[in-house]
mmCIF file of C-alpha atoms in Angstrom:
data_model
loop_
_atom_site.group_PDB
_atom_site.id
_atom_site.type_symbol
_atom_site.label_atom_id
_atom_site.label_comp_id
_atom_site.label_asym_id
_atom_site.label_seq_id
_atom_site.Cartn_x
_atom_site.Cartn_y
_atom_site.Cartn_z
ATOM 1 C CA MET N 197 -94.961 -14.328 63.079
ATOM 2 C CA ARG N 198 -95.666 -16.966 65.761
ATOM 3 C CA PHE N 199 -94.027 -14.965 68.573
ATOM 4 C CA LYS N 200 -96.650 -12.271 68.121
ATOM 5 C CA LYS N 201 -99.555 -14.601 68.928
ATOM 6 C CA ASN N 202 -98.688 -15.138 72.604
ATOM 7 C CA SER N 203 -96.212 -12.300 73.021
ATOM 8 C CA ILE N 204 -96.446 -12.035 76.826
ATOM 9 C CA PHE N 205 -95.488 -15.728 77.074
ATOM 10 C CA TRP N 206 -92.433 -15.132 74.862
ATOM 11 C CA VAL N 207 -91.358 -12.248 77.132
ATOM 12 C CA ALA N 208 -92.161 -13.809 80.537
ATOM 13 C CA ALA N 209 -90.298 -17.059 79.856
ATOM 14 C CA PRO N 210 -86.872 -15.652 78.924
ATOM 15 C CA VAL N 211 -87.044 -12.818 81.483
ATOM 16 C CA SER N 212 -87.783 -15.246 84.327
ATOM 17 C CA LEU N 213 -85.124 -17.669 83.067
ATOM 18 C CA VAL N 214 -82.457 -14.938 82.864
ATOM 19 C CA LEU N 215 -83.304 -13.586 86.337
ATOM 20 C CA ASP N 216 -83.121 -17.103 87.783
ATOM 21 C CA ARG N 217 -79.795 -17.894 86.095
ATOM 22 C CA LEU N 218 -78.214 -14.556 87.079
ATOM 23 C CA THR N 219 -79.201 -14.881 90.741
ATOM 24 C CA LYS N 220 -77.920 -18.464 90.896
ATOM 25 C CA LEU N 221 -74.655 -17.411 89.250
ATOM 26 C CA TRP N 222 -74.279 -14.644 91.834
ATOM 27 C CA VAL N 223 -74.900 -17.111 94.684
ATOM 28 C CA VAL N 224 -72.420 -19.680 93.349
ATOM 29 C CA GLN N 225 -69.741 -17.007 92.881
ATOM 30 C CA THR N 226 -70.406 -15.259 96.211
ATOM 31 C CA PHE N 227 -70.904 -18.123 98.672
ATOM 32 C CA ALA N 228 -69.031 -21.326 99.406
ATOM 33 C CA LEU N 229 -71.007 -24.565 99.319
ATOM 34 C CA LYS N 230 -70.278 -26.102 102.693
ATOM 35 C CA ILE N 231 -71.844 -27.657 105.772
ATOM 36 C CA PRO N 232 -73.203 -25.837 107.649
ATOM 37 C CA PRO N 233 -74.321 -23.683 104.717
ATOM 38 C CA GLU N 234 -72.851 -20.228 104.267
ATOM 39 C CA THR N 235 -75.492 -17.578 104.857
ATOM 40 C CA MET N 236 -75.933 -13.809 104.701
ATOM 41 C CA ALA N 237 -78.612 -12.287 106.916
ATOM 42 C CA LEU N 238 -80.586 -9.572 105.172
ATOM 43 C CA TRP N 239 -83.028 -9.427 108.071
ATOM 44 C CA PRO N 240 -81.544 -11.549 110.873
ATOM 45 C CA GLY N 241 -83.814 -14.368 111.944
ATOM 46 C CA VAL N 242 -86.325 -13.546 109.196
ATOM 47 C CA PHE N 243 -84.728 -13.597 105.734
ATOM 48 C CA HIS N 244 -81.273 -14.797 104.687
ATOM 49 C CA PHE N 245 -79.423 -15.748 101.541
ATOM 50 C CA THR N 246 -78.248 -19.295 102.253
ATOM 51 C CA TYR N 247 -76.440 -21.351 99.610
ATOM 52 C CA VAL N 248 -77.608 -24.955 99.498
ATOM 53 C CA THR N 249 -78.238 -27.460 96.729
ATOM 54 C CA ASN N 250 -81.228 -29.709 96.289
ATOM 55 C CA THR N 251 -81.014 -33.000 94.421
ATOM 56 C CA GLY N 252 -84.731 -33.613 94.838
ATOM 57 C CA ALA N 253 -87.941 -31.889 93.887
ATOM 58 C CA ALA N 254 -89.680 -29.045 95.716
ATOM 59 C CA PHE N 255 -89.076 -29.054 99.482
ATOM 60 C CA SER N 256 -86.346 -31.694 98.905
ATOM 61 C CA LEU N 257 -88.914 -34.391 98.116
ATOM 62 C CA PHE N 258 -87.321 -37.447 96.493
ATOM 63 C CA SER N 259 -83.823 -36.228 97.417
ATOM 64 C CA ASN N 260 -82.698 -39.668 98.583
ATOM 65 C CA GLY N 261 -81.464 -40.576 95.116
ATOM 66 C CA GLY N 262 -83.002 -41.899 91.931
ATOM 67 C CA VAL N 263 -84.249 -38.498 90.790
ATOM 68 C CA ASN N 264 -82.805 -38.578 87.294
ATOM 69 C CA TRP N 265 -86.375 -38.426 86.071
ATOM 70 C CA LEU N 266 -86.734 -34.832 87.388
ATOM 71 C CA ARG N 267 -84.405 -33.467 84.713
ATOM 72 C CA TRP N 268 -86.459 -35.218 82.039
ATOM 73 C CA LEU N 269 -89.702 -33.983 83.576
ATOM 74 C CA SER N 270 -88.370 -30.392 83.429
ATOM 75 C CA LEU N 271 -87.452 -30.903 79.791
ATOM 76 C CA ALA N 272 -90.834 -32.464 78.904
ATOM 77 C CA VAL N 273 -92.774 -29.669 80.635
ATOM 78 C CA SER N 274 -90.644 -27.057 78.876
ATOM 79 C CA ILE N 275 -91.162 -28.615 75.438
ATOM 80 C CA GLY N 276 -94.883 -28.994 76.094
ATOM 81 C CA LEU N 277 -95.267 -25.330 77.057
ATOM 82 C CA ILE N 278 -93.315 -24.145 74.020
ATOM 83 C CA ILE N 279 -95.521 -26.298 71.756
ATOM 84 C CA LEU N 280 -98.647 -24.915 73.444
ATOM 85 C CA ALA N 281 -97.574 -21.298 72.938
ATOM 86 C CA TRP N 282 -96.315 -21.883 69.397
ATOM 87 C CA PHE N 283 -99.027 -24.100 67.910
ATOM 88 C CA GLY N 284 -101.908 -23.725 70.368
ATOM 89 C CA PRO N 285 -104.619 -21.098 70.560
ATOM 90 C CA ARG N 286 -104.179 -17.471 71.499
ATOM 91 C CA LEU N 287 -103.941 -17.559 75.272
ATOM 92 C CA THR N 288 -105.413 -14.980 77.634
ATOM 93 C CA LEU N 289 -103.054 -12.505 79.287
ATOM 94 C CA TRP N 290 -103.107 -14.479 82.571
ATOM 95 C CA GLU N 291 -102.490 -17.772 80.749
ATOM 96 C CA GLN N 292 -99.576 -16.311 78.796
ATOM 97 C CA MET N 293 -98.025 -14.892 81.954
ATOM 98 C CA GLY N 294 -98.633 -18.107 83.895
ATOM 99 C CA TYR N 295 -97.298 -20.502 81.288
ATOM 100 C CA GLY N 296 -94.351 -18.194 80.521
ATOM 101 C CA LEU N 297 -93.308 -17.982 84.176
ATOM 102 C CA ILE N 298 -93.681 -21.742 84.604
ATOM 103 C CA LEU N 299 -91.531 -22.308 81.512
ATOM 104 C CA GLY N 300 -88.822 -19.944 82.788
ATOM 105 C CA GLY N 301 -88.789 -21.682 86.170
ATOM 106 C CA ALA N 302 -88.821 -25.187 84.703
ATOM 107 C CA LEU N 303 -85.935 -24.304 82.398
ATOM 108 C CA GLY N 304 -83.980 -22.641 85.223
ATOM 109 C CA ASN N 305 -84.188 -25.640 87.531
ATOM 110 C CA GLY N 306 -83.879 -28.060 84.608
ATOM 111 C CA ILE N 307 -80.592 -26.493 83.517
ATOM 112 C CA ASP N 308 -79.258 -26.960 87.070
ATOM 113 C CA ARG N 309 -80.312 -30.605 87.071
ATOM 114 C CA PHE N 310 -78.721 -31.343 83.692
ATOM 115 C CA VAL N 311 -75.488 -29.431 84.397
ATOM 116 C CA SER N 312 -74.765 -30.332 88.021
ATOM 117 C CA GLY N 313 -77.404 -32.852 89.088
ATOM 118 C CA ALA N 314 -78.712 -30.494 91.789
ATOM 119 C CA VAL N 315 -80.646 -27.225 91.943
ATOM 120 C CA VAL N 316 -79.076 -24.122 93.515
ATOM 121 C CA ASP N 317 -81.315 -22.752 96.291
ATOM 122 C CA PHE N 318 -80.675 -19.612 98.318
ATOM 123 C CA LEU N 319 -83.847 -17.794 99.444
ATOM 124 C CA ASP N 320 -84.191 -18.632 103.125
ATOM 125 C CA PHE N 321 -87.270 -17.425 105.065
ATOM 126 C CA ARG N 322 -86.393 -18.386 108.605
ATOM 127 C CA LEU N 323 -89.313 -16.719 110.348
ATOM 128 C CA ILE N 324 -91.675 -19.421 109.125
ATOM 129 C CA ARG N 325 -89.037 -22.190 108.818
ATOM 130 C CA PHE N 326 -89.710 -22.574 105.115
ATOM 131 C CA PRO N 327 -87.395 -24.746 102.980
ATOM 132 C CA VAL N 328 -84.706 -22.813 101.093
ATOM 133 C CA PHE N 329 -85.758 -22.137 97.489
ATOM 134 C CA ASN N 330 -84.812 -20.066 94.415
ATOM 135 C CA LEU N 331 -86.332 -17.644 91.910
ATOM 136 C CA ALA N 332 -87.306 -20.467 89.542
ATOM 137 C CA ASP N 333 -89.525 -21.838 92.308
ATOM 138 C CA VAL N 334 -90.999 -18.366 92.846
ATOM 139 C CA PHE N 335 -91.741 -17.983 89.133
ATOM 140 C CA ILE N 336 -93.376 -21.428 88.936
ATOM 141 C CA ASN N 337 -95.631 -20.604 91.883
ATOM 142 C CA ILE N 338 -96.557 -17.156 90.544
ATOM 143 C CA GLY N 339 -97.274 -18.870 87.203
ATOM 144 C CA ILE N 340 -99.645 -21.288 88.916
ATOM 145 C CA ILE N 341 -101.406 -18.363 90.615
ATOM 146 C CA CYS N 342 -101.776 -16.662 87.206
ATOM 147 C CA LEU N 343 -103.338 -19.832 85.784
ATOM 148 C CA LEU N 344 -105.748 -20.026 88.730
ATOM 149 C CA ILE N 345 -106.759 -16.411 88.105
ATOM 150 C CA ALA N 346 -107.273 -17.244 84.424
ATOM 151 C CA ALA N 347 -109.399 -20.263 85.318
ATOM 152 C CA PHE N 348 -111.677 -18.222 87.559
ATOM 153 C CA GLN N 349 -111.909 -15.258 85.167
ATOM 154 C CA ASN N 350 -112.898 -17.240 82.101
ATOM 155 C CA PRO N 351 -116.350 -18.818 82.155
ATOM 156 C CA PRO N 352 -116.470 -22.437 80.978
ATOM 157 C CA ARG N 353 -116.666 -22.697 77.223
ATOM 158 C CA SER N 354 -119.931 -23.994 75.862
ATOM 159 C CA ALA N 355 -120.124 -27.382 74.205
ATOM 160 C CA PRO N 356 -119.301 -27.561 70.490
ATOM 161 C CA PRO N 357 -122.355 -27.382 68.155
ATOM 162 C CA ILE N 358 -122.180 -31.131 67.405
ATOM 163 C CA LEU N 359 -122.621 -31.965 71.098
ATOM 164 C CA LYS N 360 -125.395 -29.388 71.504
ATOM 165 C CA ASN N 361 -127.429 -30.978 68.699
ATOM 166 C CA HIS N 362 -126.878 -34.458 70.130
ATOM 167 C CA ARG N 363 -128.146 -33.396 73.565
ATOM 168 C CA GLU N 364 -131.381 -32.003 72.097
ATOM 169 C CA GLU N 365 -132.370 -35.327 70.547
#
């Protein structure tokens, strides 16, 4: 069965997607979307839940309109990662975790973009004045860290035998 080959990927992706969707559903049902944004201080001045939407990319880049392409980028990345895990080689543990988390995050934000045209953000670290973000963003960033760990753990693969013979001539 294909799901067995990269099993951590097939667990990480849906778990991260479900956690992202459930937290966004909770935010949408708990807070009103208004200006100024509704917020709940968990640690006043440090960490709040603040309901905002983002029509752009990370950190509200490209939010001035014309970002229809972001929904298609999310879809393309998601399809590419599924193809990699399904048809590609057996990935290392770190690669499976990384690609799975990135897929879950891309799908989570992609669903928002297709359904409402904007991503629901709510994690608000005020101590460092960081832009408000969501769990999908967290999963994508943890996924990237996993892939960096995988890159530094695995030594470069040697050249295929055909190239080795050509170099000796």
